[in-house]
Every structure is written in structure tokens, then in C-alpha cells.
Amino acid sequence: MRITEVKVFPVSDNEKLKGYATIIFDDCFVVRDLKIIQGSASLFVAMPSKKTKDGTYRDTAHPRDNETRRMIEEAVIGAYERGIGAVLDGVAAAR
């Protein structure tokens, strides 16, 4: 399994939530609404989730092992950082 596309949608009005992401696996399976969160030490990716009847949240999609989680986090955070870098470059070029 490989990630064939990552789309990142930055959020600017929230201190901890930095953006949302959509990933596509093998050009045929889409997972939407991954959250890019600023943790105490670094960015991390939270899987899509929904609120249950008892008020807690449960992931609706998630990797089954650490290797796959790491692959997803590297792809999503990398795309986010490249996108933010492009925006900053564009601002600097406009000055």
C-alpha cells in the first residue's frame, strides 16, 4: 500500500489545529478529515473521528500498526510544511 496523493487544507484561525488533510491510497481509496495538530513538542496527525452517544470520540479510520501511522504522518506533515513554505515564499516575493 502506498500513499499516492495528499491534499492539505491549512487553518489559520486556530492555535492548535493547523489544518485538515485528505489522503489517497493506491489511487483508489480516500480518507478525509485527518487533522494536523500542534502538540506540545511537534506537529502530529489525528485520525478522522466521530462523537459517540456517551460524548467520547472514536476514530472512524486508523492505521493498524506504527509503521503505517508513521508513513501517514510523514506524508501529511511533509505536505503541510511544503505548503506553508510555499505560502511564506509567496508572501516574501510579493514584498
mmCIF file of N, CA and C in Angstrom:
data_model
loop_
_atom_site.group_PDB
_atom_site.id
_atom_site.type_symbol
_atom_site.label_atom_id
_atom_site.label_comp_id
_atom_site.label_asym_id
_atom_site.label_seq_id
_atom_site.Cartn_x
_atom_site.Cartn_y
_atom_site.Cartn_z
ATOM 1 N N MET A 1 0.847 -1.170 0.000
ATOM 2 C CA MET A 1 0.000 0.000 0.000
ATOM 3 C C MET A 1 0.892 1.232 0.000
ATOM 4 N N ARG A 2 0.504 2.211 -0.795
ATOM 5 C CA ARG A 2 1.269 3.450 -0.832
ATOM 6 C C ARG A 2 0.317 4.633 -0.890
ATOM 7 N N ILE A 3 0.782 5.746 -0.383
ATOM 8 C CA ILE A 3 0.009 6.990 -0.451
ATOM 9 C C ILE A 3 0.318 7.621 -1.797
ATOM 10 N N THR A 4 -0.708 7.829 -2.605
ATOM 11 C CA THR A 4 -0.493 8.366 -3.939
ATOM 12 C C THR A 4 -0.833 9.852 -4.056
ATOM 13 N N GLU A 5 -1.539 10.391 -3.063
ATOM 14 C CA GLU A 5 -1.847 11.822 -3.086
ATOM 15 C C GLU A 5 -2.157 12.313 -1.681
ATOM 16 N N VAL A 6 -1.727 13.523 -1.394
ATOM 17 C CA VAL A 6 -2.035 14.184 -0.127
ATOM 18 C C VAL A 6 -2.478 15.602 -0.451
ATOM 19 N N LYS A 7 -3.636 15.984 0.055
ATOM 20 C CA LYS A 7 -4.115 17.365 -0.075
ATOM 21 C C LYS A 7 -4.227 17.931 1.329
ATOM 22 N N VAL A 8 -3.682 19.127 1.517
ATOM 23 C CA VAL A 8 -3.697 19.761 2.828
ATOM 24 C C VAL A 8 -4.486 21.058 2.732
ATOM 25 N N PHE A 9 -5.302 21.303 3.743
ATOM 26 C CA PHE A 9 -6.132 22.498 3.808
ATOM 27 C C PHE A 9 -5.806 23.224 5.108
ATOM 28 N N PRO A 10 -4.860 24.196 5.061
ATOM 29 C CA PRO A 10 -4.436 24.893 6.279
ATOM 30 C C PRO A 10 -5.585 25.669 6.929
ATOM 31 N N VAL A 11 -5.513 25.802 8.241
ATOM 32 C CA VAL A 11 -6.460 26.580 9.031
ATOM 33 C C VAL A 11 -5.651 27.663 9.724
ATOM 34 N N SER A 12 -6.081 28.905 9.622
ATOM 35 C CA SER A 12 -5.279 29.992 10.190
ATOM 36 C C SER A 12 -5.880 30.601 11.457
ATOM 37 N N ASP A 13 -7.101 30.260 11.799
ATOM 38 C CA ASP A 13 -7.751 30.916 12.931
ATOM 39 C C ASP A 13 -7.802 30.051 14.196
ATOM 40 N N ASN A 14 -6.902 29.093 14.294
ATOM 41 C CA ASN A 14 -6.898 28.214 15.452
ATOM 42 C C ASN A 14 -5.460 27.977 15.888
ATOM 43 N N GLU A 15 -5.205 28.092 17.172
ATOM 44 C CA GLU A 15 -3.837 27.963 17.676
ATOM 45 C C GLU A 15 -3.296 26.534 17.573
ATOM 46 N N LYS A 16 -4.100 25.534 17.909
ATOM 47 C CA LYS A 16 -3.622 24.136 17.903
ATOM 48 C C LYS A 16 -3.909 23.413 16.596
ATOM 49 N N LEU A 17 -5.097 23.607 16.028
ATOM 50 C CA LEU A 17 -5.450 22.962 14.766
ATOM 51 C C LEU A 17 -4.810 23.744 13.624
ATOM 52 N N LYS A 18 -3.876 23.109 12.936
ATOM 53 C CA LYS A 18 -3.134 23.778 11.864
ATOM 54 C C LYS A 18 -3.716 23.510 10.487
ATOM 55 N N GLY A 19 -4.507 22.444 10.361
ATOM 56 C CA GLY A 19 -5.099 22.151 9.063
ATOM 57 C C GLY A 19 -5.768 20.789 9.034
ATOM 58 N N TYR A 20 -6.391 20.525 7.888
ATOM 59 C CA TYR A 20 -7.008 19.238 7.614
ATOM 60 C C TYR A 20 -6.294 18.625 6.418
ATOM 61 N N ALA A 21 -6.378 17.319 6.277
ATOM 62 C CA ALA A 21 -5.762 16.655 5.139
ATOM 63 C C ALA A 21 -6.673 15.557 4.606
ATOM 64 N N THR A 22 -6.519 15.311 3.322
ATOM 65 C CA THR A 22 -7.144 14.179 2.647
ATOM 66 C C THR A 22 -6.023 13.370 2.032
ATOM 67 N N ILE A 23 -6.048 12.058 2.224
ATOM 68 C CA ILE A 23 -5.020 11.205 1.614
ATOM 69 C C ILE A 23 -5.692 10.167 0.725
ATOM 70 N N ILE A 24 -4.965 9.783 -0.322
ATOM 71 C CA ILE A 24 -5.447 8.750 -1.233
ATOM 72 C C ILE A 24 -4.414 7.628 -1.247
ATOM 73 N N PHE A 25 -4.890 6.413 -1.055
ATOM 74 C CA PHE A 25 -4.039 5.227 -1.097
ATOM 75 C C PHE A 25 -4.223 4.519 -2.438
ATOM 76 N N ASP A 26 -3.108 4.179 -3.070
ATOM 77 C CA ASP A 26 -3.103 3.377 -4.300
ATOM 78 C C ASP A 26 -4.061 3.906 -5.371
ATOM 79 N N ASP A 27 -4.198 5.220 -5.446
ATOM 80 C CA ASP A 27 -5.071 5.870 -6.442
ATOM 81 C C ASP A 27 -6.526 5.394 -6.388
ATOM 82 N N CYS A 28 -6.961 4.784 -5.268
ATOM 83 C CA CYS A 28 -8.322 4.249 -5.278
ATOM 84 C C CYS A 28 -9.075 4.321 -3.947
ATOM 85 N N PHE A 29 -8.407 4.702 -2.848
ATOM 86 C CA PHE A 29 -9.097 4.734 -1.551
ATOM 87 C C PHE A 29 -8.795 6.055 -0.863
ATOM 88 N N VAL A 30 -9.848 6.814 -0.513
ATOM 89 C CA VAL A 30 -9.712 8.159 0.048
ATOM 90 C C VAL A 30 -10.050 8.159 1.537
ATOM 91 N N VAL A 31 -9.216 8.856 2.315
ATOM 92 C CA VAL A 31 -9.510 9.104 3.731
ATOM 93 C C VAL A 31 -9.479 10.621 3.916
ATOM 94 N N ARG A 32 -10.584 11.186 4.362
ATOM 95 C CA ARG A 32 -10.714 12.634 4.539
ATOM 96 C C ARG A 32 -10.694 13.001 6.026
ATOM 97 N N ASP A 33 -10.494 14.271 6.266
ATOM 98 C CA ASP A 33 -10.628 14.866 7.605
ATOM 99 C C ASP A 33 -9.595 14.410 8.621
ATOM 100 N N LEU A 34 -8.367 14.116 8.172
ATOM 101 C CA LEU A 34 -7.277 13.952 9.118
ATOM 102 C C LEU A 34 -6.957 15.354 9.628
ATOM 103 N N LYS A 35 -6.644 15.476 10.898
ATOM 104 C CA LYS A 35 -6.351 16.787 11.480
ATOM 105 C C LYS A 35 -4.854 16.922 11.734
ATOM 106 N N ILE A 36 -4.307 18.076 11.395
ATOM 107 C CA ILE A 36 -2.912 18.388 11.684
ATOM 108 C C ILE A 36 -2.923 19.254 12.932
ATOM 109 N N ILE A 37 -2.360 18.732 14.016
ATOM 110 C CA ILE A 37 -2.442 19.368 15.333
ATOM 111 C C ILE A 37 -1.045 19.766 15.812
ATOM 112 N N GLN A 38 -0.960 20.957 16.408
ATOM 113 C CA GLN A 38 0.286 21.374 17.050
ATOM 114 C C GLN A 38 0.276 20.850 18.464
ATOM 115 N N GLY A 39 1.119 19.849 18.739
ATOM 116 C CA GLY A 39 1.243 19.295 20.077
ATOM 117 C C GLY A 39 2.241 20.106 20.879
ATOM 118 N N SER A 40 2.522 19.679 22.086
ATOM 119 C CA SER A 40 3.457 20.409 22.944
ATOM 120 C C SER A 40 4.879 20.386 22.393
ATOM 121 N N ALA A 41 5.253 19.311 21.697
ATOM 122 C CA ALA A 41 6.619 19.198 21.182
ATOM 123 C C ALA A 41 6.700 19.352 19.664
ATOM 124 N N SER A 42 5.672 18.904 18.943
ATOM 125 C CA SER A 42 5.730 18.941 17.480
ATOM 126 C C SER A 42 4.339 18.746 16.890
ATOM 127 N N LEU A 43 4.281 18.780 15.567
ATOM 128 C CA LEU A 43 3.026 18.511 14.878
ATOM 129 C C LEU A 43 2.738 17.009 14.929
ATOM 130 N N PHE A 44 1.444 16.657 14.951
ATOM 131 C CA PHE A 44 1.050 15.265 14.797
ATOM 132 C C PHE A 44 -0.250 15.220 14.018
ATOM 133 N N VAL A 45 -0.596 14.035 13.548
ATOM 134 C CA VAL A 45 -1.803 13.844 12.753
ATOM 135 C C VAL A 45 -2.817 13.051 13.567
ATOM 136 N N ALA A 46 -4.023 13.599 13.689
ATOM 137 C CA ALA A 46 -5.125 12.910 14.361
ATOM 138 C C ALA A 46 -6.025 12.316 13.282
ATOM 139 N N MET A 47 -6.418 11.084 13.481
ATOM 140 C CA MET A 47 -7.254 10.387 12.512
ATOM 141 C C MET A 47 -8.685 10.922 12.557
ATOM 142 N N PRO A 48 -9.439 10.734 11.471
ATOM 143 C CA PRO A 48 -10.842 11.172 11.470
ATOM 144 C C PRO A 48 -11.619 10.450 12.571
ATOM 145 N N SER A 49 -12.534 11.165 13.203
ATOM 146 C CA SER A 49 -13.285 10.567 14.303
ATOM 147 C C SER A 49 -14.704 11.109 14.329
ATOM 148 N N LYS A 50 -15.546 10.448 15.124
ATOM 149 C CA LYS A 50 -16.911 10.947 15.319
ATOM 150 C C LYS A 50 -17.255 10.822 16.796
ATOM 151 N N LYS A 51 -18.203 11.650 17.206
ATOM 152 C CA LYS A 51 -18.637 11.653 18.598
ATOM 153 C C LYS A 51 -19.621 10.506 18.821
ATOM 154 N N THR A 52 -19.403 9.761 19.896
ATOM 155 C CA THR A 52 -20.299 8.645 20.223
ATOM 156 C C THR A 52 -21.438 9.128 21.127
ATOM 157 N N LYS A 53 -22.369 8.252 21.392
ATOM 158 C CA LYS A 53 -23.524 8.606 22.223
ATOM 159 C C LYS A 53 -23.133 9.042 23.621
ATOM 160 N N ASP A 54 -22.024 8.496 24.147
ATOM 161 C CA ASP A 54 -21.617 8.859 25.508
ATOM 162 C C ASP A 54 -20.729 10.104 25.553
ATOM 163 N N GLY A 55 -20.551 10.763 24.402
ATOM 164 C CA GLY A 55 -19.802 12.021 24.372
ATOM 165 C C GLY A 55 -18.315 11.887 24.103
ATOM 166 N N THR A 56 -17.820 10.668 24.015
ATOM 167 C CA THR A 56 -16.407 10.477 23.693
ATOM 168 C C THR A 56 -16.242 10.426 22.165
ATOM 169 N N TYR A 57 -15.007 10.470 21.720
ATOM 170 C CA TYR A 57 -14.734 10.404 20.289
ATOM 171 C C TYR A 57 -14.081 9.076 19.957
ATOM 172 N N ARG A 58 -14.399 8.557 18.786
ATOM 173 C CA ARG A 58 -13.844 7.283 18.326
ATOM 174 C C ARG A 58 -13.360 7.456 16.888
ATOM 175 N N ASP A 59 -12.127 6.997 16.614
ATOM 176 C CA ASP A 59 -11.593 7.077 15.264
ATOM 177 C C ASP A 59 -12.473 6.276 14.307
ATOM 178 N N THR A 60 -12.767 6.870 13.142
ATOM 179 C CA THR A 60 -13.543 6.160 12.125
ATOM 180 C C THR A 60 -12.631 5.423 11.149
ATOM 181 N N ALA A 61 -11.387 5.844 11.074
ATOM 182 C CA ALA A 61 -10.372 5.167 10.257
ATOM 183 C C ALA A 61 -9.035 5.379 10.943
ATOM 184 N N HIS A 62 -8.216 4.342 10.969
ATOM 185 C CA HIS A 62 -6.910 4.473 11.608
ATOM 186 C C HIS A 62 -5.996 3.351 11.164
ATOM 187 N N PRO A 63 -4.682 3.587 11.204
ATOM 188 C CA PRO A 63 -3.736 2.524 10.854
ATOM 189 C C PRO A 63 -3.705 1.456 11.938
ATOM 190 N N ARG A 64 -3.377 0.245 11.542
ATOM 191 C CA ARG A 64 -3.323 -0.867 12.495
ATOM 192 C C ARG A 64 -1.947 -1.059 13.100
ATOM 193 N N ASP A 65 -0.926 -0.383 12.551
ATOM 194 C CA ASP A 65 0.415 -0.559 13.103
ATOM 195 C C ASP A 65 1.181 0.762 13.059
ATOM 196 N N ASN A 66 2.255 0.819 13.832
ATOM 197 C CA ASN A 66 3.043 2.047 13.944
ATOM 198 C C ASN A 66 3.737 2.434 12.646
ATOM 199 N N GLU A 67 4.138 1.454 11.856
ATOM 200 C CA GLU A 67 4.805 1.744 10.588
ATOM 201 C C GLU A 67 3.869 2.502 9.639
ATOM 202 N N THR A 68 2.628 2.071 9.552
ATOM 203 C CA THR A 68 1.658 2.749 8.682
ATOM 204 C C THR A 68 1.318 4.126 9.238
ATOM 205 N N ARG A 69 1.168 4.241 10.549
ATOM 206 C CA ARG A 69 0.913 5.548 11.163
ATOM 207 C C ARG A 69 2.053 6.512 10.854
ATOM 208 N N ARG A 70 3.278 6.047 10.970
ATOM 209 C CA ARG A 70 4.451 6.874 10.690
ATOM 210 C C ARG A 70 4.467 7.316 9.217
ATOM 211 N N MET A 71 4.131 6.390 8.308
ATOM 212 C CA MET A 71 4.082 6.710 6.885
ATOM 213 C C MET A 71 3.052 7.821 6.621
ATOM 214 N N ILE A 72 1.882 7.710 7.234
ATOM 215 C CA ILE A 72 0.829 8.710 7.055
ATOM 216 C C ILE A 72 1.271 10.044 7.637
ATOM 217 N N GLU A 73 1.795 10.044 8.855
ATOM 218 C CA GLU A 73 2.230 11.294 9.486
ATOM 219 C C GLU A 73 3.323 11.980 8.671
ATOM 220 N N GLU A 74 4.295 11.230 8.191
ATOM 221 C CA GLU A 74 5.372 11.828 7.402
ATOM 222 C C GLU A 74 4.835 12.455 6.122
ATOM 223 N N ALA A 75 3.913 11.769 5.444
ATOM 224 C CA ALA A 75 3.350 12.293 4.199
ATOM 225 C C ALA A 75 2.509 13.546 4.450
ATOM 226 N N VAL A 76 1.654 13.506 5.462
ATOM 227 C CA VAL A 76 0.750 14.627 5.733
ATOM 228 C C VAL A 76 1.518 15.839 6.271
ATOM 229 N N ILE A 77 2.382 15.630 7.248
ATOM 230 C CA ILE A 77 3.137 16.749 7.819
ATOM 231 C C ILE A 77 4.102 17.314 6.781
ATOM 232 N N GLY A 78 4.709 16.456 5.974
ATOM 233 C CA GLY A 78 5.582 16.928 4.902
ATOM 234 C C GLY A 78 4.833 17.810 3.914
ATOM 235 N N ALA A 79 3.640 17.386 3.510
ATOM 236 C CA ALA A 79 2.829 18.186 2.587
ATOM 237 C C ALA A 79 2.424 19.503 3.236
ATOM 238 N N TYR A 80 2.067 19.462 4.508
ATOM 239 C CA TYR A 80 1.695 20.690 5.231
ATOM 240 C C TYR A 80 2.882 21.661 5.264
ATOM 241 N N GLU A 81 4.048 21.171 5.629
ATOM 242 C CA GLU A 81 5.227 22.041 5.732
ATOM 243 C C GLU A 81 5.640 22.595 4.371
ATOM 244 N N ARG A 82 5.542 21.790 3.315
ATOM 245 C CA ARG A 82 5.845 22.289 1.964
ATOM 246 C C ARG A 82 4.839 23.355 1.555
ATOM 247 N N GLY A 83 3.569 23.134 1.888
ATOM 248 C CA GLY A 83 2.532 24.111 1.552
ATOM 249 C C GLY A 83 2.711 25.419 2.297
ATOM 250 N N ILE A 84 3.024 25.358 3.571
ATOM 251 C CA ILE A 84 3.258 26.560 4.372
ATOM 252 C C ILE A 84 4.500 27.282 3.856
ATOM 253 N N GLY A 85 5.531 26.526 3.503
ATOM 254 C CA GLY A 85 6.744 27.125 2.947
ATOM 255 C C GLY A 85 6.460 27.855 1.653
ATOM 256 N N ALA A 86 5.612 27.276 0.799
ATOM 257 C CA ALA A 86 5.256 27.923 -0.471
ATOM 258 C C ALA A 86 4.490 29.216 -0.228
ATOM 259 N N VAL A 87 3.594 29.190 0.770
ATOM 260 C CA VAL A 87 2.833 30.401 1.107
ATOM 261 C C VAL A 87 3.780 31.488 1.610
ATOM 262 N N LEU A 88 4.711 31.132 2.488
ATOM 263 C CA LEU A 88 5.669 32.108 3.016
ATOM 264 C C LEU A 88 6.568 32.650 1.901
ATOM 265 N N ASP A 89 6.973 31.775 0.976
ATOM 266 C CA ASP A 89 7.783 32.234 -0.170
ATOM 267 C C ASP A 89 6.996 33.220 -1.018
ATOM 268 N N GLY A 90 5.715 32.957 -1.205
ATOM 269 C CA GLY A 90 4.860 33.852 -1.993
ATOM 270 C C GLY A 90 4.691 35.205 -1.324
ATOM 271 N N VAL A 91 4.572 35.216 -0.015
ATOM 272 C CA VAL A 91 4.457 36.478 0.732
ATOM 273 C C VAL A 91 5.756 37.270 0.605
ATOM 274 N N ALA A 92 6.882 36.591 0.752
ATOM 275 C CA ALA A 92 8.187 37.265 0.633
ATOM 276 C C ALA A 92 8.376 37.805 -0.774
ATOM 277 N N ALA A 93 7.957 37.068 -1.795
ATOM 278 C CA ALA A 93 8.117 37.513 -3.174
ATOM 279 C C ALA A 93 7.225 38.727 -3.478
ATOM 280 N N ALA A 94 6.083 38.811 -2.815
ATOM 281 C CA ALA A 94 5.160 39.923 -3.045
ATOM 282 C C ALA A 94 5.657 41.228 -2.436
ATOM 283 N N ARG A 95 6.594 41.146 -1.500
ATOM 284 C CA ARG A 95 7.088 42.345 -0.820
ATOM 285 C C ARG A 95 8.033 43.101 -1.653
#
